[in-house]
Tab-separated table of C-alpha atoms in Angstrom:
chain	number	residue	atom	x	y	z
A	25	UNK	CA	-70.824	-9.878	-31.626
A	26	UNK	CA	-67.101	-9.993	-30.838
A	27	UNK	CA	-64.792	-6.972	-30.469
A	28	UNK	CA	-63.204	-7.484	-33.898
A	29	UNK	CA	-66.612	-7.366	-35.607
A	30	UNK	CA	-67.581	-4.282	-33.630
A	31	UNK	CA	-64.431	-2.417	-34.634
A	32	UNK	CA	-64.879	-3.479	-38.284
A	33	UNK	CA	-68.385	-2.148	-38.369
A	34	UNK	CA	-67.380	1.087	-36.611
A	35	UNK	CA	-64.535	1.994	-38.959
A	36	UNK	CA	-66.583	0.856	-41.977
A	37	UNK	CA	-69.227	3.370	-41.048
A	38	UNK	CA	-71.847	0.656	-40.412
A	39	UNK	CA	-74.257	1.670	-37.676
A	40	UNK	CA	-75.060	-0.754	-34.919
A	41	UNK	CA	-78.666	0.271	-34.468
A	42	UNK	CA	-79.919	-3.208	-35.566
A	43	UNK	CA	-78.429	-4.731	-32.427
A	44	UNK	CA	-80.973	-5.733	-29.862
A	45	UNK	CA	-81.397	-3.652	-26.724
A	46	UNK	CA	-80.121	-6.444	-24.543
A	47	UNK	CA	-76.790	-6.136	-26.309
A	48	UNK	CA	-76.532	-2.359	-25.778
A	49	UNK	CA	-74.644	-2.621	-22.468
A	50	UNK	CA	-72.202	-5.143	-23.935
A	51	UNK	CA	-71.557	-2.805	-26.890
A	52	UNK	CA	-70.913	0.098	-24.555
A	53	UNK	CA	-68.552	-1.967	-22.392
A	54	UNK	CA	-66.568	-3.168	-25.418
A	55	UNK	CA	-66.298	0.377	-26.739
A	56	UNK	CA	-64.886	1.556	-23.400
A	57	UNK	CA	-62.325	-1.246	-23.406
A	58	UNK	CA	-61.202	-0.269	-26.876
A	59	UNK	CA	-60.613	3.377	-26.012
A	60	UNK	CA	-58.793	2.394	-22.801
A	61	UNK	CA	-56.433	0.071	-24.698
A	62	UNK	CA	-55.788	2.724	-27.341
A	63	UNK	CA	-55.065	5.459	-24.774
A	64	UNK	CA	-52.820	3.184	-22.704
A	65	UNK	CA	-50.809	2.225	-25.813
A	66	UNK	CA	-50.253	5.869	-26.744
A	67	UNK	CA	-49.081	6.768	-23.213
A	68	UNK	CA	-46.662	3.824	-23.057
A	69	UNK	CA	-45.252	4.748	-26.472
A	70	UNK	CA	-44.317	8.248	-25.307
A	71	UNK	CA	-42.918	6.953	-21.988
A	72	UNK	CA	-40.635	4.509	-23.799
A	73	UNK	CA	-39.617	7.192	-26.287
A	74	UNK	CA	-38.578	9.589	-23.495
A	75	UNK	CA	-36.717	6.848	-21.640
A	76	UNK	CA	-34.773	5.935	-24.774
A	77	UNK	CA	-33.891	9.613	-25.337
A	78	UNK	CA	-32.547	9.976	-21.809
A	79	UNK	CA	-30.554	6.775	-22.152
A	80	UNK	CA	-28.996	8.085	-25.362
A	81	UNK	CA	-27.936	11.336	-23.690
A	82	UNK	CA	-26.499	9.433	-20.742
A	83	UNK	CA	-24.142	7.576	-23.040
A	84	UNK	CA	-23.186	10.356	-25.441
A	85	UNK	CA	-22.372	12.982	-22.812
A	86	UNK	CA	-19.772	10.677	-21.287
A	87	UNK	CA	-16.991	12.171	-23.399
A	88	UNK	CA	-16.197	15.622	-24.666
A	89	UNK	CA	-13.744	16.417	-27.451
A	90	UNK	CA	-12.419	19.701	-28.676
A	91	UNK	CA	-11.266	20.518	-32.194
A	92	UNK	CA	-7.874	21.699	-30.928
A	93	UNK	CA	-5.897	23.087	-28.039
A	94	UNK	CA	-2.909	25.186	-27.165
A	95	UNK	CA	-0.576	22.224	-27.367
A	96	UNK	CA	-1.281	21.685	-31.026
A	97	UNK	CA	-3.302	18.465	-30.776
A	98	UNK	CA	-6.927	17.638	-30.136
A	99	UNK	CA	-7.921	17.452	-26.498
A	100	UNK	CA	-10.120	14.631	-25.282
A	101	UNK	CA	-11.163	13.998	-21.753
A	102	UNK	CA	-13.464	11.296	-20.396
A	103	UNK	CA	-16.299	11.803	-18.013
A	104	UNK	CA	-19.259	14.116	-17.723
A	105	UNK	CA	-19.753	17.799	-17.329
A	106	UNK	CA	-18.376	19.829	-14.426
A	107	UNK	CA	-19.657	18.939	-10.960
A	108	UNK	CA	-20.674	15.449	-12.078
A	109	UNK	CA	-19.681	12.710	-9.665
A	110	UNK	CA	-18.896	10.444	-12.638
A	111	UNK	CA	-16.331	12.784	-14.223
A	112	UNK	CA	-12.967	11.041	-13.842
A	113	UNK	CA	-11.179	14.356	-14.514
A	114	UNK	CA	-13.225	16.491	-12.134
A	115	UNK	CA	-10.795	18.483	-9.978
A	116	UNK	CA	-7.892	17.438	-12.238
A	117	UNK	CA	-8.404	19.579	-15.329
A	118	UNK	CA	-5.425	21.670	-16.443
A	119	UNK	CA	-5.638	24.523	-18.920
A	120	UNK	CA	-2.438	25.364	-20.830
A	121	UNK	CA	-1.920	28.961	-21.915
A	122	UNK	CA	-1.171	29.345	-25.612
A	123	UNK	CA	1.764	31.687	-25.109
A	124	UNK	CA	3.374	33.676	-27.916
A	125	UNK	CA	6.365	31.744	-29.266
A	126	UNK	CA	8.857	34.248	-27.877
A	127	UNK	CA	8.263	32.797	-24.409
A	128	UNK	CA	9.161	29.197	-25.287
A	129	UNK	CA	9.767	28.075	-28.886
A	130	UNK	CA	11.873	31.095	-29.810
A	131	UNK	CA	13.947	30.662	-26.641
A	132	UNK	CA	15.298	27.336	-27.891
A	133	UNK	CA	15.143	28.088	-31.615
A	134	UNK	CA	18.699	29.446	-31.649
A	135	UNK	CA	20.032	26.749	-29.343
A	136	UNK	CA	23.611	28.008	-29.543
A	137	UNK	CA	22.572	31.024	-27.462
A	138	UNK	CA	21.797	28.743	-24.514
A	139	UNK	CA	25.017	26.743	-24.897
A	140	UNK	CA	27.875	27.486	-22.497
A	141	UNK	CA	31.581	26.634	-23.033
A	142	UNK	CA	31.440	24.273	-20.040
A	143	UNK	CA	28.599	22.173	-21.504
A	144	UNK	CA	29.563	18.626	-22.445
A	145	UNK	CA	27.993	19.147	-25.865
A	146	UNK	CA	25.803	21.706	-27.590
A	147	UNK	CA	22.398	22.377	-26.054
A	148	UNK	CA	21.082	21.715	-29.550
A	149	UNK	CA	21.795	18.033	-28.924
A	150	UNK	CA	20.230	18.286	-25.462
A	151	UNK	CA	16.956	19.238	-27.163
A	152	UNK	CA	16.818	15.929	-28.989
A	153	UNK	CA	14.268	13.274	-27.979
A	154	UNK	CA	11.738	15.638	-26.380
A	155	UNK	CA	14.459	17.328	-24.319
A	156	UNK	CA	16.029	14.098	-23.016
A	157	UNK	CA	19.152	14.550	-25.143
A	158	UNK	CA	21.125	11.922	-27.100
A	159	UNK	CA	20.318	8.296	-26.428
A	160	UNK	CA	22.943	6.455	-24.347
A	161	UNK	CA	24.541	3.384	-25.854
A	162	UNK	CA	26.467	1.252	-23.373
A	163	UNK	CA	30.112	0.804	-24.283
A	164	UNK	CA	30.008	-2.870	-23.359
A	165	UNK	CA	26.581	-3.592	-24.828
A	166	UNK	CA	25.108	-4.092	-21.366
A	167	UNK	CA	21.398	-4.890	-21.263
A	168	UNK	CA	20.964	-2.364	-18.441
A	169	UNK	CA	21.583	0.497	-20.899
A	170	UNK	CA	19.394	-0.933	-23.609
A	171	UNK	CA	16.183	1.065	-23.195
A	172	UNK	CA	15.148	4.462	-21.923
A	173	UNK	CA	18.567	5.966	-21.175
A	174	UNK	CA	19.560	9.435	-22.378
A	175	UNK	CA	22.309	11.968	-21.721
A	176	UNK	CA	19.933	14.488	-20.153
A	177	UNK	CA	20.916	18.034	-19.239
A	178	UNK	CA	19.324	19.223	-15.978
A	179	UNK	CA	18.379	22.571	-17.541
A	180	UNK	CA	16.072	20.784	-19.990
A	181	UNK	CA	13.409	20.215	-17.328
A	182	UNK	CA	11.227	22.996	-18.759
A	183	UNK	CA	11.142	21.337	-22.185
A	184	UNK	CA	10.657	17.869	-20.687
A	185	UNK	CA	7.755	19.000	-18.507
A	186	UNK	CA	6.092	20.933	-21.339
A	187	UNK	CA	6.247	17.951	-23.703
A	188	UNK	CA	4.872	15.714	-20.979
A	189	UNK	CA	1.939	17.955	-20.074
A	190	UNK	CA	0.843	17.940	-23.710
A	191	UNK	CA	-0.029	14.272	-23.130
A	192	UNK	CA	-1.768	14.818	-19.782
A	193	UNK	CA	-5.107	12.992	-19.808
A	194	UNK	CA	-7.142	15.831	-18.279
A	195	UNK	CA	-6.238	18.806	-20.452
A	196	UNK	CA	-9.086	21.150	-21.341
A	197	UNK	CA	-9.586	24.075	-23.692
A	198	UNK	CA	-12.298	25.440	-21.416
A	199	UNK	CA	-10.437	27.344	-18.702
A	200	UNK	CA	-13.584	27.539	-16.552
A	201	UNK	CA	-13.317	23.770	-16.052
A	202	UNK	CA	-9.667	23.927	-15.014
A	203	UNK	CA	-8.407	23.627	-11.470
A	204	UNK	CA	-4.919	24.705	-12.549
A	205	UNK	CA	-3.496	26.821	-15.359
A	206	UNK	CA	-0.057	25.934	-16.726
A	207	UNK	CA	2.217	28.663	-18.095
A	208	UNK	CA	4.731	27.055	-20.528
A	209	UNK	CA	7.373	29.742	-20.158
A	210	UNK	CA	10.974	28.488	-20.433
A	211	UNK	CA	12.125	30.742	-17.621
A	212	UNK	CA	15.458	29.087	-16.921
A	213	UNK	CA	16.492	28.705	-20.545
A	214	UNK	CA	15.440	32.274	-21.281
A	215	UNK	CA	17.593	33.510	-18.398
A	216	UNK	CA	20.496	31.360	-19.573
A	217	UNK	CA	20.686	33.363	-22.796
A	218	UNK	CA	21.499	36.583	-20.912
A	219	UNK	CA	22.636	35.492	-17.443
A	220	UNK	CA	26.253	36.538	-17.909
A	221	UNK	CA	25.405	39.905	-19.413
A	222	UNK	CA	25.843	43.020	-17.310
A	223	UNK	CA	22.664	44.589	-18.683
A	224	UNK	CA	20.043	43.626	-16.084
A	225	UNK	CA	17.201	45.088	-18.159
A	226	UNK	CA	17.875	42.469	-20.842
A	227	UNK	CA	17.732	39.689	-18.259
A	228	UNK	CA	14.400	40.977	-16.932
A	229	UNK	CA	12.598	42.000	-20.125
A	230	UNK	CA	10.964	38.686	-21.117
A	231	UNK	CA	9.657	38.037	-17.618
A	232	UNK	CA	8.136	41.510	-17.448
A	233	UNK	CA	6.458	41.012	-20.824
A	234	UNK	CA	5.097	37.629	-19.749
A	235	UNK	CA	3.458	39.008	-16.593
A	236	UNK	CA	1.957	41.832	-18.646
A	237	UNK	CA	0.547	39.295	-21.136
A	238	UNK	CA	-0.873	37.037	-18.401
A	239	UNK	CA	-2.554	39.756	-16.368
A	240	UNK	CA	-4.615	40.801	-19.387
A	241	UNK	CA	-6.177	37.349	-19.711
A	242	UNK	CA	-9.558	36.382	-18.191
A	243	UNK	CA	-7.953	33.246	-16.685
A	244	UNK	CA	-5.701	35.487	-14.589
A	245	UNK	CA	-8.446	37.813	-13.417
A	246	UNK	CA	-10.468	34.942	-11.987
A	247	UNK	CA	-7.966	34.212	-9.186
A	248	UNK	CA	-5.245	36.838	-9.761
A	249	UNK	CA	-2.909	34.105	-10.927
A	250	UNK	CA	-3.115	31.996	-7.763
A	251	UNK	CA	-4.176	28.980	-9.812
A	252	UNK	CA	-1.301	29.440	-12.301
A	253	UNK	CA	1.934	27.441	-12.210
A	254	UNK	CA	5.133	27.087	-14.227
A	255	UNK	CA	8.294	24.991	-14.198
A	256	UNK	CA	11.958	25.944	-14.015
A	257	UNK	CA	15.125	23.949	-14.572
A	258	UNK	CA	17.043	26.432	-12.402
A	259	UNK	CA	16.983	27.057	-8.661
A	260	UNK	CA	14.477	29.584	-7.301
A	261	UNK	CA	17.205	31.964	-6.150
A	262	UNK	CA	18.146	32.676	-9.774
A	263	UNK	CA	14.882	34.573	-10.245
A	264	UNK	CA	15.027	36.732	-7.110
A	265	UNK	CA	17.612	39.409	-7.791
A	266	UNK	CA	16.846	42.142	-5.278
A	267	UNK	CA	18.733	45.055	-6.817
A	268	UNK	CA	19.578	46.463	-10.239
A	269	UNK	CA	23.318	46.308	-9.686
A	270	UNK	CA	25.000	44.818	-12.731
A	271	UNK	CA	27.102	42.532	-10.581
A	272	UNK	CA	24.087	40.881	-8.923
A	273	UNK	CA	23.086	37.423	-10.080
A	274	UNK	CA	19.914	36.383	-11.884
A	275	UNK	CA	16.695	38.127	-12.840
A	276	UNK	CA	13.892	39.732	-10.843
A	277	UNK	CA	11.138	37.628	-12.437
A	278	UNK	CA	9.786	36.111	-9.224
A	279	UNK	CA	9.742	39.470	-7.463
A	280	UNK	CA	7.478	41.082	-10.063
A	281	UNK	CA	3.931	41.957	-8.921
A	282	UNK	CA	1.775	39.163	-10.272
A	283	UNK	CA	4.568	36.658	-10.785
A	284	UNK	CA	4.796	36.109	-7.057
A	285	UNK	CA	1.167	34.898	-7.056
A	286	UNK	CA	2.017	31.958	-9.314
A	287	UNK	CA	3.510	28.701	-8.058
A	288	UNK	CA	6.885	27.843	-9.542
A	289	UNK	CA	7.986	24.224	-9.617
A	290	UNK	CA	11.764	24.332	-9.459
A	291	UNK	CA	14.717	22.012	-8.878
A	292	UNK	CA	15.456	23.864	-5.633
A	293	UNK	CA	13.009	26.013	-3.694
A	294	UNK	CA	13.920	29.075	-1.680
A	295	UNK	CA	12.404	31.120	1.090
A	296	UNK	CA	9.160	31.830	-0.781
A	297	UNK	CA	6.201	29.570	-0.037
A	298	UNK	CA	5.244	29.832	-3.720
A	299	UNK	CA	8.327	27.928	-4.863
A	300	UNK	CA	8.005	24.127	-4.675
A	301	UNK	CA	10.905	21.775	-5.364
A	302	UNK	CA	10.621	18.859	-7.796
A	303	UNK	CA	13.343	16.330	-8.708
A	304	UNK	CA	16.157	17.130	-11.091
A	305	UNK	CA	15.846	15.126	-14.330
A	306	UNK	CA	17.954	11.974	-14.373
A	307	UNK	CA	19.290	9.884	-17.268
A	308	UNK	CA	16.494	7.293	-17.207
A	309	UNK	CA	13.191	7.997	-19.003
A	310	UNK	CA	11.351	4.690	-19.331
A	311	UNK	CA	8.453	3.974	-21.643
A	312	UNK	CA	6.974	0.987	-19.767
A	313	UNK	CA	6.485	-0.290	-16.240
A	314	UNK	CA	8.561	-3.318	-17.172
A	315	UNK	CA	11.640	-1.200	-17.857
A	316	UNK	CA	11.375	0.318	-14.366
A	317	UNK	CA	10.870	-3.029	-12.643
A	318	UNK	CA	13.684	-4.603	-14.673
A	319	UNK	CA	16.088	-1.858	-13.566
A	320	UNK	CA	15.022	-2.200	-9.932
A	321	UNK	CA	15.630	-5.943	-10.023
A	322	UNK	CA	19.034	-5.387	-11.606
A	323	UNK	CA	20.017	-3.056	-8.754
A	324	UNK	CA	18.890	-5.507	-6.071
A	325	UNK	CA	21.421	-8.019	-7.387
A	326	UNK	CA	24.214	-5.465	-7.802
A	327	UNK	CA	27.518	-6.108	-6.011
A	328	UNK	CA	28.766	-2.938	-4.253
A	329	UNK	CA	32.468	-3.203	-3.344
A	330	UNK	CA	32.829	0.390	-2.058
A	331	UNK	CA	31.409	1.551	1.276
A	332	UNK	CA	30.956	5.100	-0.031
A	333	UNK	CA	31.816	7.339	-2.989
A	334	UNK	CA	31.907	10.973	-3.981
A	335	UNK	CA	31.807	12.689	-7.377
A	336	UNK	CA	32.807	16.340	-7.175
A	337	UNK	CA	35.577	18.882	-6.869
A	338	UNK	CA	37.101	21.046	-4.193
A	339	UNK	CA	35.648	24.503	-3.777
A	340	UNK	CA	37.077	27.667	-2.274
A	341	UNK	CA	36.898	27.917	1.499
A	342	UNK	CA	34.275	30.600	1.117
A	343	UNK	CA	32.041	28.464	-1.104
A	344	UNK	CA	32.395	24.967	0.265
A	345	UNK	CA	34.920	24.067	2.950
A	346	UNK	CA	32.982	20.878	3.648
A	347	UNK	CA	33.890	19.479	0.238
A	348	UNK	CA	37.599	19.640	0.975
A	349	UNK	CA	37.006	17.730	4.205
A	350	UNK	CA	34.922	15.105	2.413
A	351	UNK	CA	37.551	14.596	-0.292
A	352	UNK	CA	40.317	14.334	2.300
A	353	UNK	CA	38.412	11.714	4.294
A	354	UNK	CA	37.494	9.790	1.155
A	355	UNK	CA	41.082	9.634	-0.053
A	356	UNK	CA	42.258	8.651	3.439
A	357	UNK	CA	39.802	5.733	3.460
A	358	UNK	CA	41.601	4.166	0.498
A	359	UNK	CA	39.640	1.253	-0.983
A	360	UNK	CA	36.539	1.915	1.119
A	361	UNK	CA	35.825	5.149	-0.783
A	362	UNK	CA	35.781	5.751	-4.524
A	363	UNK	CA	36.460	9.378	-5.528
A	364	UNK	CA	35.641	10.761	-8.985
A	365	UNK	CA	37.486	14.071	-9.338
A	366	UNK	CA	35.421	16.514	-11.394
A	367	UNK	CA	38.285	19.013	-11.474
A	368	UNK	CA	40.735	16.746	-13.296
A	369	UNK	CA	41.657	17.175	-16.932
A	370	UNK	CA	39.903	13.907	-17.741
A	371	UNK	CA	36.691	15.072	-16.063
A	372	UNK	CA	34.099	12.353	-16.563
A	373	UNK	CA	31.513	13.651	-14.111
A	374	UNK	CA	29.232	14.622	-16.995
A	375	UNK	CA	29.520	11.186	-18.546
A	376	UNK	CA	26.368	9.254	-17.548
A	377	UNK	CA	27.946	5.807	-17.878
A	378	UNK	CA	30.955	6.666	-15.694
A	379	UNK	CA	28.841	8.380	-13.055
A	380	UNK	CA	26.203	5.662	-12.849
A	381	UNK	CA	28.852	2.947	-12.601
A	382	UNK	CA	30.463	4.830	-9.718
A	383	UNK	CA	27.196	4.973	-7.783
A	384	UNK	CA	26.100	1.425	-8.665
A	385	UNK	CA	29.293	0.089	-7.096
A	386	UNK	CA	28.820	2.014	-3.845
A	387	UNK	CA	26.656	1.427	-0.782
A	388	UNK	CA	26.540	5.105	0.242
A	389	UNK	CA	26.882	8.230	-1.936
A	390	UNK	CA	27.998	11.532	-0.384
A	391	UNK	CA	25.871	14.556	-1.325
A	392	UNK	CA	27.269	17.765	0.209
A	393	UNK	CA	25.986	21.218	-0.858
A	394	UNK	CA	27.642	22.746	-3.902
A	395	UNK	CA	26.856	26.103	-5.495
A	396	UNK	CA	23.510	25.686	-3.743
A	397	UNK	CA	22.059	23.282	-1.177
A	398	UNK	CA	20.824	20.677	-3.650
A	399	UNK	CA	22.544	18.528	-6.287
A	400	UNK	CA	21.391	16.606	-9.301
A	401	UNK	CA	23.772	13.902	-8.080
A	402	UNK	CA	21.285	13.099	-5.289
A	403	UNK	CA	18.809	11.754	-7.813
A	404	UNK	CA	21.484	10.011	-9.853
A	405	UNK	CA	22.529	8.150	-6.705
A	406	UNK	CA	18.914	7.164	-5.896
A	407	UNK	CA	18.538	5.975	-9.486
A	408	UNK	CA	21.601	3.777	-8.873
A	409	UNK	CA	20.261	2.281	-5.651
A	410	UNK	CA	22.952	4.099	-3.674
A	411	UNK	CA	21.940	5.422	-0.233
A	412	UNK	CA	22.417	9.229	-0.187
A	413	UNK	CA	24.383	10.819	2.662
A	414	UNK	CA	23.478	14.463	3.325
A	415	UNK	CA	25.291	17.115	5.319
A	416	UNK	CA	22.460	19.645	5.457
A	417	UNK	CA	18.684	19.034	5.799
A	418	UNK	CA	18.060	21.633	3.081
A	419	UNK	CA	19.701	19.345	0.519
A	420	UNK	CA	16.584	17.142	0.384
A	421	UNK	CA	14.396	16.917	3.489
A	422	UNK	CA	12.903	20.413	3.339
A	423	UNK	CA	12.834	20.426	-0.458
A	424	UNK	CA	11.166	17.492	-2.197
A	425	UNK	CA	8.171	17.035	0.082
A	426	UNK	CA	5.918	15.690	-2.705
A	427	UNK	CA	8.411	13.066	-3.841
A	428	UNK	CA	10.504	11.865	-0.896
A	429	UNK	CA	9.312	10.246	2.382
A	430	UNK	CA	8.873	12.370	5.487
A	431	UNK	CA	10.866	9.836	7.485
A	432	UNK	CA	14.250	10.541	5.916
A	433	UNK	CA	15.994	7.967	8.111
A	434	UNK	CA	14.405	5.231	6.018
A	435	UNK	CA	16.313	6.076	2.853
A	436	UNK	CA	19.269	8.321	3.789
A	437	UNK	CA	21.908	9.297	6.339
A	438	UNK	CA	22.406	12.782	7.768
A	439	UNK	CA	25.837	13.812	9.051
A	440	UNK	CA	26.136	17.270	10.548
A	441	UNK	CA	28.365	19.398	8.332
A	442	UNK	CA	29.301	21.488	11.351
A	443	UNK	CA	30.385	18.431	13.340
A	444	UNK	CA	32.306	17.105	10.347
A	445	UNK	CA	34.285	20.328	9.966
A	446	UNK	CA	34.923	20.411	13.715
A	447	UNK	CA	36.332	16.888	13.656
A	448	UNK	CA	33.589	15.525	15.929
A	449	UNK	CA	32.519	12.862	13.454
A	450	UNK	CA	34.199	10.862	10.705
A	451	UNK	CA	32.376	9.718	7.579
A	452	UNK	CA	33.847	6.219	7.495
A	453	UNK	CA	33.259	5.640	11.206
A	454	UNK	CA	29.645	6.872	10.998
A	455	UNK	CA	28.766	4.673	8.032
A	456	UNK	CA	30.444	1.603	9.509
A	457	UNK	CA	28.134	1.916	12.519
A	458	UNK	CA	25.154	1.052	10.330
A	459	UNK	CA	24.347	-2.655	10.495
A	460	UNK	CA	23.958	-4.838	7.410
A	461	UNK	CA	20.244	-5.260	8.106
A	462	UNK	CA	19.756	-1.483	8.350
A	463	UNK	CA	21.791	-0.980	5.207
A	464	UNK	CA	19.724	-3.490	3.224
A	465	UNK	CA	16.451	-1.993	4.450
A	466	UNK	CA	17.588	1.505	3.478
A	467	UNK	CA	18.751	0.380	0.044
A	468	UNK	CA	15.396	-1.296	-0.584
A	469	UNK	CA	13.650	1.964	0.300
A	470	UNK	CA	15.915	3.824	-2.128
A	471	UNK	CA	15.164	1.351	-4.919
A	472	UNK	CA	11.423	1.704	-4.248
A	473	UNK	CA	11.772	5.483	-4.610
A	474	UNK	CA	13.113	5.237	-8.160
A	475	UNK	CA	9.741	5.589	-9.963
A	476	UNK	CA	8.972	8.747	-7.967
A	477	UNK	CA	12.092	10.580	-9.179
A	478	UNK	CA	11.853	9.637	-12.878
A	479	UNK	CA	10.358	11.645	-15.724
A	480	UNK	CA	8.859	9.044	-18.043
A	481	UNK	CA	8.955	9.294	-21.811
A	482	UNK	CA	5.948	11.357	-23.021
A	483	UNK	CA	5.703	9.231	-26.138
A	484	UNK	CA	4.188	6.471	-23.991
A	485	UNK	CA	2.600	6.112	-20.569
A	486	UNK	CA	3.569	4.248	-17.402
A	487	UNK	CA	0.345	2.387	-16.636
A	488	UNK	CA	0.459	1.804	-12.881
A	489	UNK	CA	3.375	3.980	-11.809
A	490	UNK	CA	3.261	7.586	-10.631
A	491	UNK	CA	6.492	9.215	-11.772
A	492	UNK	CA	7.912	12.634	-10.848
A	493	UNK	CA	5.590	14.402	-13.301
A	494	UNK	CA	2.474	12.654	-11.991
A	495	UNK	CA	3.335	13.485	-8.387
A	496	UNK	CA	4.072	17.105	-9.297
A	497	UNK	CA	0.670	17.470	-10.985
A	498	UNK	CA	-1.120	15.849	-8.047
A	499	UNK	CA	0.740	18.149	-5.680
A	500	UNK	CA	-0.032	21.315	-7.624
A	501	UNK	CA	-3.731	20.432	-7.952
A	502	UNK	CA	-4.013	19.780	-4.235
A	503	UNK	CA	-2.149	22.988	-3.426
A	504	UNK	CA	-4.295	25.144	-5.716
A	505	UNK	CA	-7.502	23.549	-4.440
A	506	UNK	CA	-6.423	24.343	-0.888
A	507	UNK	CA	-5.558	27.946	-1.769
A	508	UNK	CA	-8.868	28.393	-3.554
A	509	UNK	CA	-10.907	26.974	-0.684
A	510	UNK	CA	-9.128	28.971	1.968
A	511	UNK	CA	-9.102	32.059	-0.247
A	512	UNK	CA	-5.825	33.080	1.328
A	513	UNK	CA	-3.601	35.843	0.005
A	514	UNK	CA	-0.299	34.447	-1.220
């Protein structure tokens, strides 16, 4: 009797007692085979079921989305859960505090309050286009001004950075995942509303309220604010007023207990190790890699008839005696130097087209200290492919360590301001000593630096280029990770 017949009889309830004794062993053997096959099939079914379940989890846990975040849009980040080696955002997550509007939106709501009489146009216009300002249209229809150019005010960096971080690919609503915590406080613009008032308590009030708000949050208590950072479009010194005298400049925000634990990204750092300098915003905010490469190629072909140039004005002897010397030497050099006088009645130093044309037609651009050590003009000159000439190492070398090369000789010239004032060195003579090969190599380095000093348009993404924002985020994450690991008191 075959196995099929045996099974049929068994499930039909037919006994097998009529089988001969000689077939008893065969019946027993077939019955054992049947139960083995049945048991094996059941085990394999559950094994395959479990494997399929694990495979499903492996693929669905690869992304996590949140219903909303503090920036007003849904947050999505790729990867797996924290501590997973396959999480592309691990160590890069940033949590953004959802601050009350009085610390950012309300600061710029009445934009006339942050407008000064010396501004080229109302700060209300500067807020256009995500803080980039009005779009630039070339007067001669030049292709070089076709895309990505805006009349950007340097004080808009806080708005620019905030709009950009809203598009950061590794935002999270879970602060326990975050390496860094961003505080979107418009510190510089807030100070600008009251900077010229004699009432110091008014200048300080918003900063005091912010620190009080932050220190009540669980995110602060975890590391006492050492993993927090913010951005300022003003120099660090403006937030370190040491007395309550009405005549003293700035606010005391960065001297407040708690505030000093945070890292401030600022256009010019000071003596505090918790202030880190990032580039001033320029006029170029590209949307694609192609726009950047196209501009770089344009500059490589640019004819530069002037050996050097300077855009600025004379200062009092107390503030800037070096400027008077620079202007005198420039004017004495006649056609070799092009001087744009920012003190004249037809001041065009705030006109992007005029300024960029000046730098594009020059081999070297002079960048002496002004009201402070640094100048926005430094980055405008780099953007123009013009080799910057510094007169103090604090104007760039000790400032922008995340964005500019350590070997400053590759992209710039340093002339001692002290030697210049003493008549030991002349600008024209020093620059003429540089060979054509050295000059070309330096200019190529400057042109290569351009992506690193740009703030790209947040409405798109530069695919393969790290711009000033990207480098700032990488720098802050590395810094906070180091502080956390070393558990040092800052």
